[in-house]
Coordinates of C-alpha atoms in Angstrom, one line a residue:
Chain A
X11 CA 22.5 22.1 -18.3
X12 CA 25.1 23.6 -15.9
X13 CA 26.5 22.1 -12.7
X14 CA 26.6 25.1 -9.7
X15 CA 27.8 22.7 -6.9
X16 CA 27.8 19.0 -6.2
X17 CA 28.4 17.9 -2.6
X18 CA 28.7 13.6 -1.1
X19 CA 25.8 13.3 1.1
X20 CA 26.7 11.4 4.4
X21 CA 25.3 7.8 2.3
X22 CA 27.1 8.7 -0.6
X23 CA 24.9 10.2 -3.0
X24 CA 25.7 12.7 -5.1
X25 CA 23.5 16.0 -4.5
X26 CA 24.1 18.5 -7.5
X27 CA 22.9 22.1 -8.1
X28 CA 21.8 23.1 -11.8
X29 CA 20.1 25.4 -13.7
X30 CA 19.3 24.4 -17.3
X31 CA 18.2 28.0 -19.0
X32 CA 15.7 29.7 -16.1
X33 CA 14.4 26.8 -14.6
X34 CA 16.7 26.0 -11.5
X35 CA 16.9 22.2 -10.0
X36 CA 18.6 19.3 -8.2
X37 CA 20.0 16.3 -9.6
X38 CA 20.7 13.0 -6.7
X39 CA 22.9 10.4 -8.0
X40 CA 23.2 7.1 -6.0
X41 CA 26.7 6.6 -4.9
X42 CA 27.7 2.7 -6.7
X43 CA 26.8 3.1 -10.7
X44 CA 25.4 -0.4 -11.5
X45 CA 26.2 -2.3 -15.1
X46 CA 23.3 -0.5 -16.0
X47 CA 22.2 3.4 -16.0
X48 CA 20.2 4.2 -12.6
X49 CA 16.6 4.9 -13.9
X50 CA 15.6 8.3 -13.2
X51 CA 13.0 9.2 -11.2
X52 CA 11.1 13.0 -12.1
X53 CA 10.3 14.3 -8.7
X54 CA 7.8 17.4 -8.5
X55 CA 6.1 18.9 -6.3
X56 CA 3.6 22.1 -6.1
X57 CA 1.7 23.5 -3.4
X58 CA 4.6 26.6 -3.0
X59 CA 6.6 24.4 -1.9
X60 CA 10.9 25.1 -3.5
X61 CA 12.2 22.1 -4.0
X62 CA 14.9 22.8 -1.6
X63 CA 12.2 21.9 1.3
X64 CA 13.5 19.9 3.4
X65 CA 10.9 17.0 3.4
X66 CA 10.9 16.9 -0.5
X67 CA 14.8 16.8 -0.4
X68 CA 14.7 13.9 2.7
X69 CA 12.0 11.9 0.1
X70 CA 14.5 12.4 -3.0
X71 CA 17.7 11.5 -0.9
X72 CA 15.9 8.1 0.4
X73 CA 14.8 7.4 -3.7
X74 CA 19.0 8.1 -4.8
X75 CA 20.0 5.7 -2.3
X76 CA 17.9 2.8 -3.2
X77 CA 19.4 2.8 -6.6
X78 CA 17.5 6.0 -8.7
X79 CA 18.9 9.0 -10.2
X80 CA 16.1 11.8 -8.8
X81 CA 15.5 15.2 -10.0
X82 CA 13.3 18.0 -8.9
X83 CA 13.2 21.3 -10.4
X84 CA 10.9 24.6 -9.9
X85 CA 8.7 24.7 -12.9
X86 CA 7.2 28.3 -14.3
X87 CA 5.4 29.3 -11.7
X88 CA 6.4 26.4 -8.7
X89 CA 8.8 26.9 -5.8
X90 CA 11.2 29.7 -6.0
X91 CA 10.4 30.6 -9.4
X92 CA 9.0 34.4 -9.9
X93 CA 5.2 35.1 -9.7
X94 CA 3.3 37.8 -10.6
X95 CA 1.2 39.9 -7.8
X96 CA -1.9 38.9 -9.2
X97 CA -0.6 34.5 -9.3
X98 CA 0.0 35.6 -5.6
X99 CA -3.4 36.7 -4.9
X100 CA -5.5 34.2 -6.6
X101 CA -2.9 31.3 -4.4
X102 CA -4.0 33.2 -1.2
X103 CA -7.3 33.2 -2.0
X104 CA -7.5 29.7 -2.5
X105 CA -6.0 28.7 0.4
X106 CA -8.3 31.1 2.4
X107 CA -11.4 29.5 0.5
X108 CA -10.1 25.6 1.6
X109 CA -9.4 26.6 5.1
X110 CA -12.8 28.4 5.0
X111 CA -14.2 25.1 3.5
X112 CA -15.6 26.8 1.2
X113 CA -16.2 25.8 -3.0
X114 CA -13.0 26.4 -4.1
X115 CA -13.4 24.7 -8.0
X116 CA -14.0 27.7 -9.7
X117 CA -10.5 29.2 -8.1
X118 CA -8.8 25.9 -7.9
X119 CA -9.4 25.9 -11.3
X120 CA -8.0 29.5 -12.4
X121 CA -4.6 29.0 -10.4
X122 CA -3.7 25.2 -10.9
X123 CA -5.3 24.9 -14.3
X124 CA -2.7 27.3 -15.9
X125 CA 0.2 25.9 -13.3
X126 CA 0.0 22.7 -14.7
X127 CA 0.2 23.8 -18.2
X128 CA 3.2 25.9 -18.0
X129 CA 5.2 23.6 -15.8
X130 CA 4.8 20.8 -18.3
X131 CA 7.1 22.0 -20.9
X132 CA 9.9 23.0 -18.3
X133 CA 9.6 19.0 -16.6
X134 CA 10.0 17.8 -20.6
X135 CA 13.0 19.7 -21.1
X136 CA 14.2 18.8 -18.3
X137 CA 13.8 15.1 -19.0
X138 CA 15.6 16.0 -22.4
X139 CA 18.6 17.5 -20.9
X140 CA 19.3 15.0 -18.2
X141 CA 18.6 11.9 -20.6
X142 CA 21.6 13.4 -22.7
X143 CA 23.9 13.3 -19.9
X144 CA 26.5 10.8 -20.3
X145 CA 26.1 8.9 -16.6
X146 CA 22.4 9.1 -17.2
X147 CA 21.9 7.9 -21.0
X148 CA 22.2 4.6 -22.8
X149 CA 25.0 2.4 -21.3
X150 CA 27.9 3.4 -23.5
X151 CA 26.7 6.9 -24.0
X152 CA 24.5 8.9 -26.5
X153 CA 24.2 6.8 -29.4
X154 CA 23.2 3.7 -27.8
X155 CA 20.4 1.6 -28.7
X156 CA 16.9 2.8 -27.7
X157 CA 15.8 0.0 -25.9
X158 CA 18.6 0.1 -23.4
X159 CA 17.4 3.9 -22.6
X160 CA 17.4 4.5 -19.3
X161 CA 14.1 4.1 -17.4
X162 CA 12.1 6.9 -16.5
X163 CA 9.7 7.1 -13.3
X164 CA 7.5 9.9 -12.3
X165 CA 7.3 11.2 -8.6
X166 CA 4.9 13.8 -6.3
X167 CA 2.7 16.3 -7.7
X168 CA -1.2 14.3 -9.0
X169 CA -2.4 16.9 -11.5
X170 CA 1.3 17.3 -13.4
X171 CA 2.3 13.5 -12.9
X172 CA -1.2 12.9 -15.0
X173 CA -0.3 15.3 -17.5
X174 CA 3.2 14.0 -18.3
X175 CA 2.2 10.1 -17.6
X176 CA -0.6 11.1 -20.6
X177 CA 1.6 12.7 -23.0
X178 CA 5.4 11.6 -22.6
X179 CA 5.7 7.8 -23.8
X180 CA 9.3 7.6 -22.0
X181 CA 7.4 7.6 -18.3
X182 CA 7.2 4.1 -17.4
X183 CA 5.7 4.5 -14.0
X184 CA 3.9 6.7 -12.0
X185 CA 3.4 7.5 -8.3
X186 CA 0.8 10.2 -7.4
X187 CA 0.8 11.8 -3.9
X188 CA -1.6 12.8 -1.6
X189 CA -3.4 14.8 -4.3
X190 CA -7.2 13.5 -5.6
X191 CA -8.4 17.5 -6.7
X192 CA -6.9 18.3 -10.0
X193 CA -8.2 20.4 -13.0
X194 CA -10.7 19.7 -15.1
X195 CA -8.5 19.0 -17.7
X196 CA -6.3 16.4 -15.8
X197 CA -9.6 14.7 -14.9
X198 CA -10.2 14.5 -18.6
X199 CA -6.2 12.7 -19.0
X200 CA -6.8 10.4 -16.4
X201 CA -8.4 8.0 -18.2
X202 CA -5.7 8.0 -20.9
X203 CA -3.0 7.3 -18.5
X204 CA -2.2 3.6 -18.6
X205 CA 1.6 3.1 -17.1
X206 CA 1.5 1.3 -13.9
X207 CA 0.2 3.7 -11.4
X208 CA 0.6 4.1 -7.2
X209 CA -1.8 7.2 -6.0
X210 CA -1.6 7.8 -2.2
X211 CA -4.4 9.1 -0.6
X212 CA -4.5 11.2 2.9
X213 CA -7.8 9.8 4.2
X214 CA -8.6 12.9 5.8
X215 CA -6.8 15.5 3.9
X216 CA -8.0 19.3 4.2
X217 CA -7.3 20.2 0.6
X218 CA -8.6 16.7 -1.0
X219 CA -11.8 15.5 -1.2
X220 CA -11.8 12.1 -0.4
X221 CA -14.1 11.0 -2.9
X222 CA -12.4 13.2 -5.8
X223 CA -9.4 11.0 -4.8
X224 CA -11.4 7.6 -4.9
X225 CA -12.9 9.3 -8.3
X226 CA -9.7 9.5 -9.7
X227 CA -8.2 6.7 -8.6
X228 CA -10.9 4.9 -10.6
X229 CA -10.4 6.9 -14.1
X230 CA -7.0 6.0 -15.0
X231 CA -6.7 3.8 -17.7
X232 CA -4.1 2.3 -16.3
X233 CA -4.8 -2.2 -15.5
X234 CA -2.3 -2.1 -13.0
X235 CA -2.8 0.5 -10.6
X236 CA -3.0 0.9 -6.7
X237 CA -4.2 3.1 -4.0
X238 CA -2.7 3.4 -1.0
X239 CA -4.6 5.6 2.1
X240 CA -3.4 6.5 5.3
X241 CA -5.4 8.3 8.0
X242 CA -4.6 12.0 8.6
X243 CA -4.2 15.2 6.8
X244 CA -2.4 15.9 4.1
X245 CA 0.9 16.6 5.6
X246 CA 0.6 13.1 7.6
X247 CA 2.1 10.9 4.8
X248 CA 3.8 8.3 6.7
X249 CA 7.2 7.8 6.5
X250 CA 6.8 3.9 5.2
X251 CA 5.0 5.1 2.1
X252 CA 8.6 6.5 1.3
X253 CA 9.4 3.0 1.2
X254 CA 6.7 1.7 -0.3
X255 CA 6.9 4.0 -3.0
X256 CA 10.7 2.8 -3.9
X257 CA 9.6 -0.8 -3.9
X258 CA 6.9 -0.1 -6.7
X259 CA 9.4 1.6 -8.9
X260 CA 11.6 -1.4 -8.2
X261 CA 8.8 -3.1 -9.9
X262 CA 8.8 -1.5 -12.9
X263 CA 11.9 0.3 -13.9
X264 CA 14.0 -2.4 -12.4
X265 CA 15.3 -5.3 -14.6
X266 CA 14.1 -7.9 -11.7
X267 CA 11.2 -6.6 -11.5
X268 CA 8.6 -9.0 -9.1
X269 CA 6.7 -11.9 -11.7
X270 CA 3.2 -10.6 -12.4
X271 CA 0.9 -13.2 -10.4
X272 CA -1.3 -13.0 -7.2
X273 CA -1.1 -14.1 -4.1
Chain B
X16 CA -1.8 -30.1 20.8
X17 CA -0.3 -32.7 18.7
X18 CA 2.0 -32.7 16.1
X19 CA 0.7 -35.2 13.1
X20 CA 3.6 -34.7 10.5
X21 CA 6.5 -32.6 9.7
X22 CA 8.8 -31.8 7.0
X23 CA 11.3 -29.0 6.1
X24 CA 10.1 -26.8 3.1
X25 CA 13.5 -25.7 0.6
X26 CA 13.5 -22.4 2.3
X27 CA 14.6 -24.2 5.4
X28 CA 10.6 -23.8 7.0
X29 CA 9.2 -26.0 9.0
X30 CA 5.7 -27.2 8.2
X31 CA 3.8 -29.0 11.0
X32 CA 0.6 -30.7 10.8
X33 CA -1.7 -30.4 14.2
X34 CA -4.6 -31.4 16.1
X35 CA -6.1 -30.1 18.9
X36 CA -9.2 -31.9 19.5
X37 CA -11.5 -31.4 17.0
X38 CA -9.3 -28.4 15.2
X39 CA -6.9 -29.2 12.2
X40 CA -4.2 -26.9 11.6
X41 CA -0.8 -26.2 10.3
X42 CA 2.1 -24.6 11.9
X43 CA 5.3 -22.8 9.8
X44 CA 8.3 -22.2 11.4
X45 CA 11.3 -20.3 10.1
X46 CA 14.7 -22.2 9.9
X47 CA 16.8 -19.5 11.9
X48 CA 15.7 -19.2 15.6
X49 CA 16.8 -15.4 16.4
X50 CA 17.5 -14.7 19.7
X51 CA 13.7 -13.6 20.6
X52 CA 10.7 -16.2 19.6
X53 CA 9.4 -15.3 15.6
X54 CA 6.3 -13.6 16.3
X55 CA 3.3 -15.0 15.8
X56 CA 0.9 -14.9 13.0
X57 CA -2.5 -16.0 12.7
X58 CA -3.7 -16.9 9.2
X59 CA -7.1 -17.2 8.3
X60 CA -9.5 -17.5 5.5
X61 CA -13.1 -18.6 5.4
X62 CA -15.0 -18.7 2.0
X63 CA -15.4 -22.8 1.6
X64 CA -11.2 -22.7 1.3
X65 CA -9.6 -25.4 3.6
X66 CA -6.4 -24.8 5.3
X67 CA -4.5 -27.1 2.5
X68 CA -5.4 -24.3 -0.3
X69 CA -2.4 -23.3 -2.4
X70 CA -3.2 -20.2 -2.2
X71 CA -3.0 -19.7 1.6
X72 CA 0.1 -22.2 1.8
X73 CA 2.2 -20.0 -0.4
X74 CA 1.1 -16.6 1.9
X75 CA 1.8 -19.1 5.1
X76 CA 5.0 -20.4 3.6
X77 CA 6.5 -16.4 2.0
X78 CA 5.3 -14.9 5.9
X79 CA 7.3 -18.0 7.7
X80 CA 10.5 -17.7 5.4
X81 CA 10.1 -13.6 6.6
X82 CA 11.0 -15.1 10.1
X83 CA 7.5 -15.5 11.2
X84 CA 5.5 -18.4 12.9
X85 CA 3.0 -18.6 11.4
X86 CA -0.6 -20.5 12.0
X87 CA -3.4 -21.7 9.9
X88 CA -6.8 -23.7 11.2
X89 CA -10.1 -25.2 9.7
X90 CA -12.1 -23.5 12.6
X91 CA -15.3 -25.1 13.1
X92 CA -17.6 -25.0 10.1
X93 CA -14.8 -23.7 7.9
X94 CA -12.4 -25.7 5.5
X95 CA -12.4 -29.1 5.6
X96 CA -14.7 -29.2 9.2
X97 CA -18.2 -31.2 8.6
X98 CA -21.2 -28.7 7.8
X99 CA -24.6 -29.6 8.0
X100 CA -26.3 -29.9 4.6
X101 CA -28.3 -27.0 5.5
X102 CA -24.8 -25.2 5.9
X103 CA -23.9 -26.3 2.5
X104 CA -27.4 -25.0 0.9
X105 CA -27.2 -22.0 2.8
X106 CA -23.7 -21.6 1.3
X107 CA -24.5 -22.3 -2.1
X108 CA -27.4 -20.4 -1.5
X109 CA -25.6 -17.2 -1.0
X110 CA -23.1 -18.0 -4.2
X111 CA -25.8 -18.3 -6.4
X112 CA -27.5 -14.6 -5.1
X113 CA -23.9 -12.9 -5.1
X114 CA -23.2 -14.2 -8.9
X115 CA -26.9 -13.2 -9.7
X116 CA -26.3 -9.8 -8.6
X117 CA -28.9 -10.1 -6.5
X118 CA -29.6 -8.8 -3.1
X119 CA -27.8 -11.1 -0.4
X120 CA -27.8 -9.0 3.2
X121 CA -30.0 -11.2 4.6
X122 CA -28.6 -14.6 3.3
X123 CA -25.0 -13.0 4.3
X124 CA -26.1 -12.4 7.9
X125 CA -27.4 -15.7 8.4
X126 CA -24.6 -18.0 7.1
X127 CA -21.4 -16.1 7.9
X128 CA -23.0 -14.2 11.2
X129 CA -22.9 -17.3 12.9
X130 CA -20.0 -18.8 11.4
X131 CA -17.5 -16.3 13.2
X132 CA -19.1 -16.5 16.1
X133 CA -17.7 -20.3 16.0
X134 CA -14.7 -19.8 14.6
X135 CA -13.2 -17.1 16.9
X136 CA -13.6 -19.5 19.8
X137 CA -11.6 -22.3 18.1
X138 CA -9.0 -19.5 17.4
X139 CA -8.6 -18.7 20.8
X140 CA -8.2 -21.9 22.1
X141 CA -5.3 -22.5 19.0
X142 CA -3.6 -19.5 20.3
X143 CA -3.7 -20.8 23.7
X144 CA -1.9 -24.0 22.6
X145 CA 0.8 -22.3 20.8
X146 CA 1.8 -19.7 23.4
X147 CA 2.5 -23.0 25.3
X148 CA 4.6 -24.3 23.1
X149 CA 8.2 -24.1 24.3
X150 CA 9.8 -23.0 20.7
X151 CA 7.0 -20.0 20.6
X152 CA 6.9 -19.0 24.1
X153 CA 8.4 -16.5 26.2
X154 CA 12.4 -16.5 25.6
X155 CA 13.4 -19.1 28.5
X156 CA 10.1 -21.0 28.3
X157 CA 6.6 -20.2 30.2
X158 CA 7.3 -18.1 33.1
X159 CA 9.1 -15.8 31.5
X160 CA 8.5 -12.5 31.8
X161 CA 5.3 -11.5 30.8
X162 CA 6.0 -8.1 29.0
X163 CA 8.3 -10.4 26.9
X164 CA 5.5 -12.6 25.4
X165 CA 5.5 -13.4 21.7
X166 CA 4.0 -10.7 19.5
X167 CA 1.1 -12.2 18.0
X168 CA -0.7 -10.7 14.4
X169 CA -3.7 -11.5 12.6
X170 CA -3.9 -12.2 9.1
X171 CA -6.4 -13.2 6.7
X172 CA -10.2 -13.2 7.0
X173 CA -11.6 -9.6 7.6
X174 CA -15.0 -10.2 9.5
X175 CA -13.2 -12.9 12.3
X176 CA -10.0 -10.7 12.2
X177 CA -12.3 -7.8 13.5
X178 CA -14.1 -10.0 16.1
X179 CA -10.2 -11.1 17.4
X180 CA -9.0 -7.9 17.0
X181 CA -11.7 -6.3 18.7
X182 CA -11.8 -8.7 22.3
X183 CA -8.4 -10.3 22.3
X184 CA -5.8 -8.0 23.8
X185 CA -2.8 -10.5 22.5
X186 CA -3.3 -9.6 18.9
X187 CA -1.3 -6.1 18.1
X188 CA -1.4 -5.6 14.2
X189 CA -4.0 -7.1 12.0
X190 CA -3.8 -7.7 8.0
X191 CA -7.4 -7.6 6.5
X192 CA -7.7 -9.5 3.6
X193 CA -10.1 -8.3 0.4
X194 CA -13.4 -8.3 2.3
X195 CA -15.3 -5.1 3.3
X196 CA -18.5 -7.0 3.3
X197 CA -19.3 -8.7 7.0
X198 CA -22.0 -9.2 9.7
X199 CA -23.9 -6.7 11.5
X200 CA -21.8 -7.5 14.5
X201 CA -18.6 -6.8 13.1
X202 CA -19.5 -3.6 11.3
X203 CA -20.7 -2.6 15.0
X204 CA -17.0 -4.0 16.3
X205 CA -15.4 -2.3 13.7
X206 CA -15.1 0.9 16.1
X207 CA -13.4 -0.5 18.7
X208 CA -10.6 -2.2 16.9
X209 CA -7.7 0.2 17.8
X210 CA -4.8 -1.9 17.1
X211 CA -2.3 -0.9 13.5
X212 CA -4.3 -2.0 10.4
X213 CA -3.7 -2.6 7.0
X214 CA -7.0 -3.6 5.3
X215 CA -6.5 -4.7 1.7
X216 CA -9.7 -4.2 -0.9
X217 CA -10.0 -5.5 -4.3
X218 CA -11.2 -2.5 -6.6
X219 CA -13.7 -5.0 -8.5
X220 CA -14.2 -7.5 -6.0
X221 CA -17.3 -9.4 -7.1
X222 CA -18.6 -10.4 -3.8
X223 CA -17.5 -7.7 -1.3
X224 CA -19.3 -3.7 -2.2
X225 CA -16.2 -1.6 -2.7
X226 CA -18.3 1.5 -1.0
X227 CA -18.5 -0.8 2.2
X228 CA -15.1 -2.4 2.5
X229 CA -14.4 1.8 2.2
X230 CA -17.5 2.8 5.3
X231 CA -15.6 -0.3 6.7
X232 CA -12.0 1.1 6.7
X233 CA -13.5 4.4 7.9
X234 CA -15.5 2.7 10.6
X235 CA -12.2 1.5 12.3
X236 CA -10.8 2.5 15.5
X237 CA -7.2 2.5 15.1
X238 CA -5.0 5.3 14.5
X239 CA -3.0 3.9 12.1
X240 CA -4.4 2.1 9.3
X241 CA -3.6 2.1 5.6
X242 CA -5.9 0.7 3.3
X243 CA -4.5 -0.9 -0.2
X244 CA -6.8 -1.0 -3.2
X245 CA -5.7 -2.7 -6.3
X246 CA -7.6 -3.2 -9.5
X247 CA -9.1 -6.5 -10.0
X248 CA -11.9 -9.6 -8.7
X249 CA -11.8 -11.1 -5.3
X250 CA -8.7 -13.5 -6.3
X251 CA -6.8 -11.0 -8.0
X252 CA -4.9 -9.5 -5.2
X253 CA -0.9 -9.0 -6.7
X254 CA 2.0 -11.2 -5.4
X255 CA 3.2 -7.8 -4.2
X256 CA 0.5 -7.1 -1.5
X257 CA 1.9 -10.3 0.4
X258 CA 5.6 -8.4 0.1
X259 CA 3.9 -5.5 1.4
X260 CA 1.9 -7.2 4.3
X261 CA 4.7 -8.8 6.0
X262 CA 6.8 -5.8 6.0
X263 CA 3.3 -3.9 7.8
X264 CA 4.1 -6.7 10.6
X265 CA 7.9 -6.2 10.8
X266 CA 7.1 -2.6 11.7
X267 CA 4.9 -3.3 13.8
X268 CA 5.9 -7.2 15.4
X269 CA 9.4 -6.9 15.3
X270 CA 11.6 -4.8 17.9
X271 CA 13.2 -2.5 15.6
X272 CA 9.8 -1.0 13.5
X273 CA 10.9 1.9 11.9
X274 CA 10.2 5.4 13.5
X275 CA 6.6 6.6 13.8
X276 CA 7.2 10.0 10.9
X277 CA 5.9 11.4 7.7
X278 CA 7.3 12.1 4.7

């Protein structure tokens, strides 16, 4: 993993450039390092979106400066990262299908089906190389003992979250955005996923059948898990969830986490 | 109104004991007076549960240490308020169907129907009486400036929150607690609710259909609203979820709400 620039955001986090082999990304580092190593939060995102947008990068500087280290990278085939002609295509021609409203599965399929699997490994080596850098491993450095390892959170993208949070033990906790169509074979995941889990759901989102969403929410294996919907389309997040989303990974990758009791 | 008792809770809140007339209740103040009056919440729960519960006393007590005021009644034929014994056959009457699985629509309508039609008036009149008091009034006392009235919430008790919500103008942000299923009225009154909403729904409630606390959320007038689902029976709402509603009102009750964006 190499360092290509590092600048002090106006709050004091620390925004870094890296690449790490071909996959390029962005490490956030909150300004005051506690006694403790700042758990890291894995944020992704899809949807053609380089995670130098400016909304991702506005979510990921709120997450460094409540307390996380946050990375985002473009995976094989996400953001910036080259595509072939025919990738291009087959995204076009399912967007043109949802705006169309037409059935989309078979394409949906075909494009974010193969996505998912490719940009899987990149996220994992990711996690690998950041975990062994010395201000984000075990307190004292590599070599520490395993159960002080830094905690790991996952961020943004539904279909990818569902396939790390179902095959990466170090993932502690899970927020899903905006995002209730995945592949078949995230469908299939869902229900082993069992880390704590917060899926937000666009009530009205174009790309996102509603009841996929409320389907999925109920798969996951997870016992503590919650849905959070707002009305409006998928872009219309608001701006609390941000917040929201912060206070559940306080919860669970936080020492002081909140007791586990009702109300 | 009449002030009964009072003693200081160890978070510095004031708990008051009341009558007016024939309606018990219990007022929570916060310690620090700010330089506006708290707002104003109104916290309500049906369901046999009397005002005293422990349950509602610790979401009355964590909203008033939050800097609100915060109410709570036994409105007529709720709580600790005399029923007729029909009232208390139809009631076990209705337990008995919704443990049996059976159907209970008709049984539903006919005890809780009525019972918010009762209760909302002895609300009303409650709200009355505290807007007069001098410590929740406008700032200076009554005759202050009208546009600088007490912003007043509703919390608690989905079917009587919608009939408030829908016909008093007062009430700007209402918390809907774990209940989808209500009266034919309220369904009907759903669509002109139009004030900020955050309707909570227990995934595995046992007495309220999740697919109509859902038709319910959808039914709603209000531009914003956010609906929180978590896993779990009727009484299994996290500690969290009381976290969460009070900061819904600070956005919404207090001056400085954070900006109206997305993510």
């Amino acid at each position: 993993m190499e360092f290509t620039s590092a600048h002090r955001l106006d709050d004091g986090v620390l925004e870094r450039e890296f690449t790490l082999g071909e996959i390029p990304g962005t490490l956030w580092t909150p300004q005051t390092p506690g006694s403790s190593p700042a758990p890291l939060i894995l944020m992704a995102h899809n949807n053609g979106l380089p995670k130098s947008d400016a909304r991702l990068k506005g979510r990921a500087r709120y997450c460094a400066a409540a307390g996380y280290a946050v990375a985002s990278i473009d995976a094989a085939g996400c953001g910036d990262r080259p595509r072939s002609a025919a990738d291009d295509r087959a995204r076009a021609e399912m967007r043109r299908a949802v705006q169309a409203g037409e059935p989309v599965d078979d394409i949906f399929e075909s494009v974010v089906g193969p996505l998912v699997a490719k940009a899987a490994p990149d996220w994992l080596t990711t996690l690998d190389a950041l975990l062994a850098l010395p201000e984000l491993g075990e307190p004292g450095g590599p070599g520490g003992p395993a159960e002080l390892g830094v905690p790991v959170g996952y961020s943004g993208w539904t279909a990818l979250g569902i396939r790390l949070a179902a095959t990466e033990p170090r993932i502690k906790a899970a927020g899903l955005f905006a995002g209730g169509f995945v592949p078949r074979a995230q469908r299939d995941e869902a229900r082993q996923v069992t880390i704590p889990l917060l899926l937000l759901l666009q009530w009205d989102d174009e790309g996102n059948p509603r009841d996929r969403a409320l389907d999925l929410f109920d798969a996951f294996g997870s016992e503590e898990k919650t849905l959070h919907a707002n009305l409006g389309g998928h872009t219309g997040t608001p701006w609390f969830e941000a917040e929201d989303g912060t206070r559940f990974f306080d919860r669970h990758l936080k020492p002081a986490g909140a007791a586990d009791s009702t109300i």
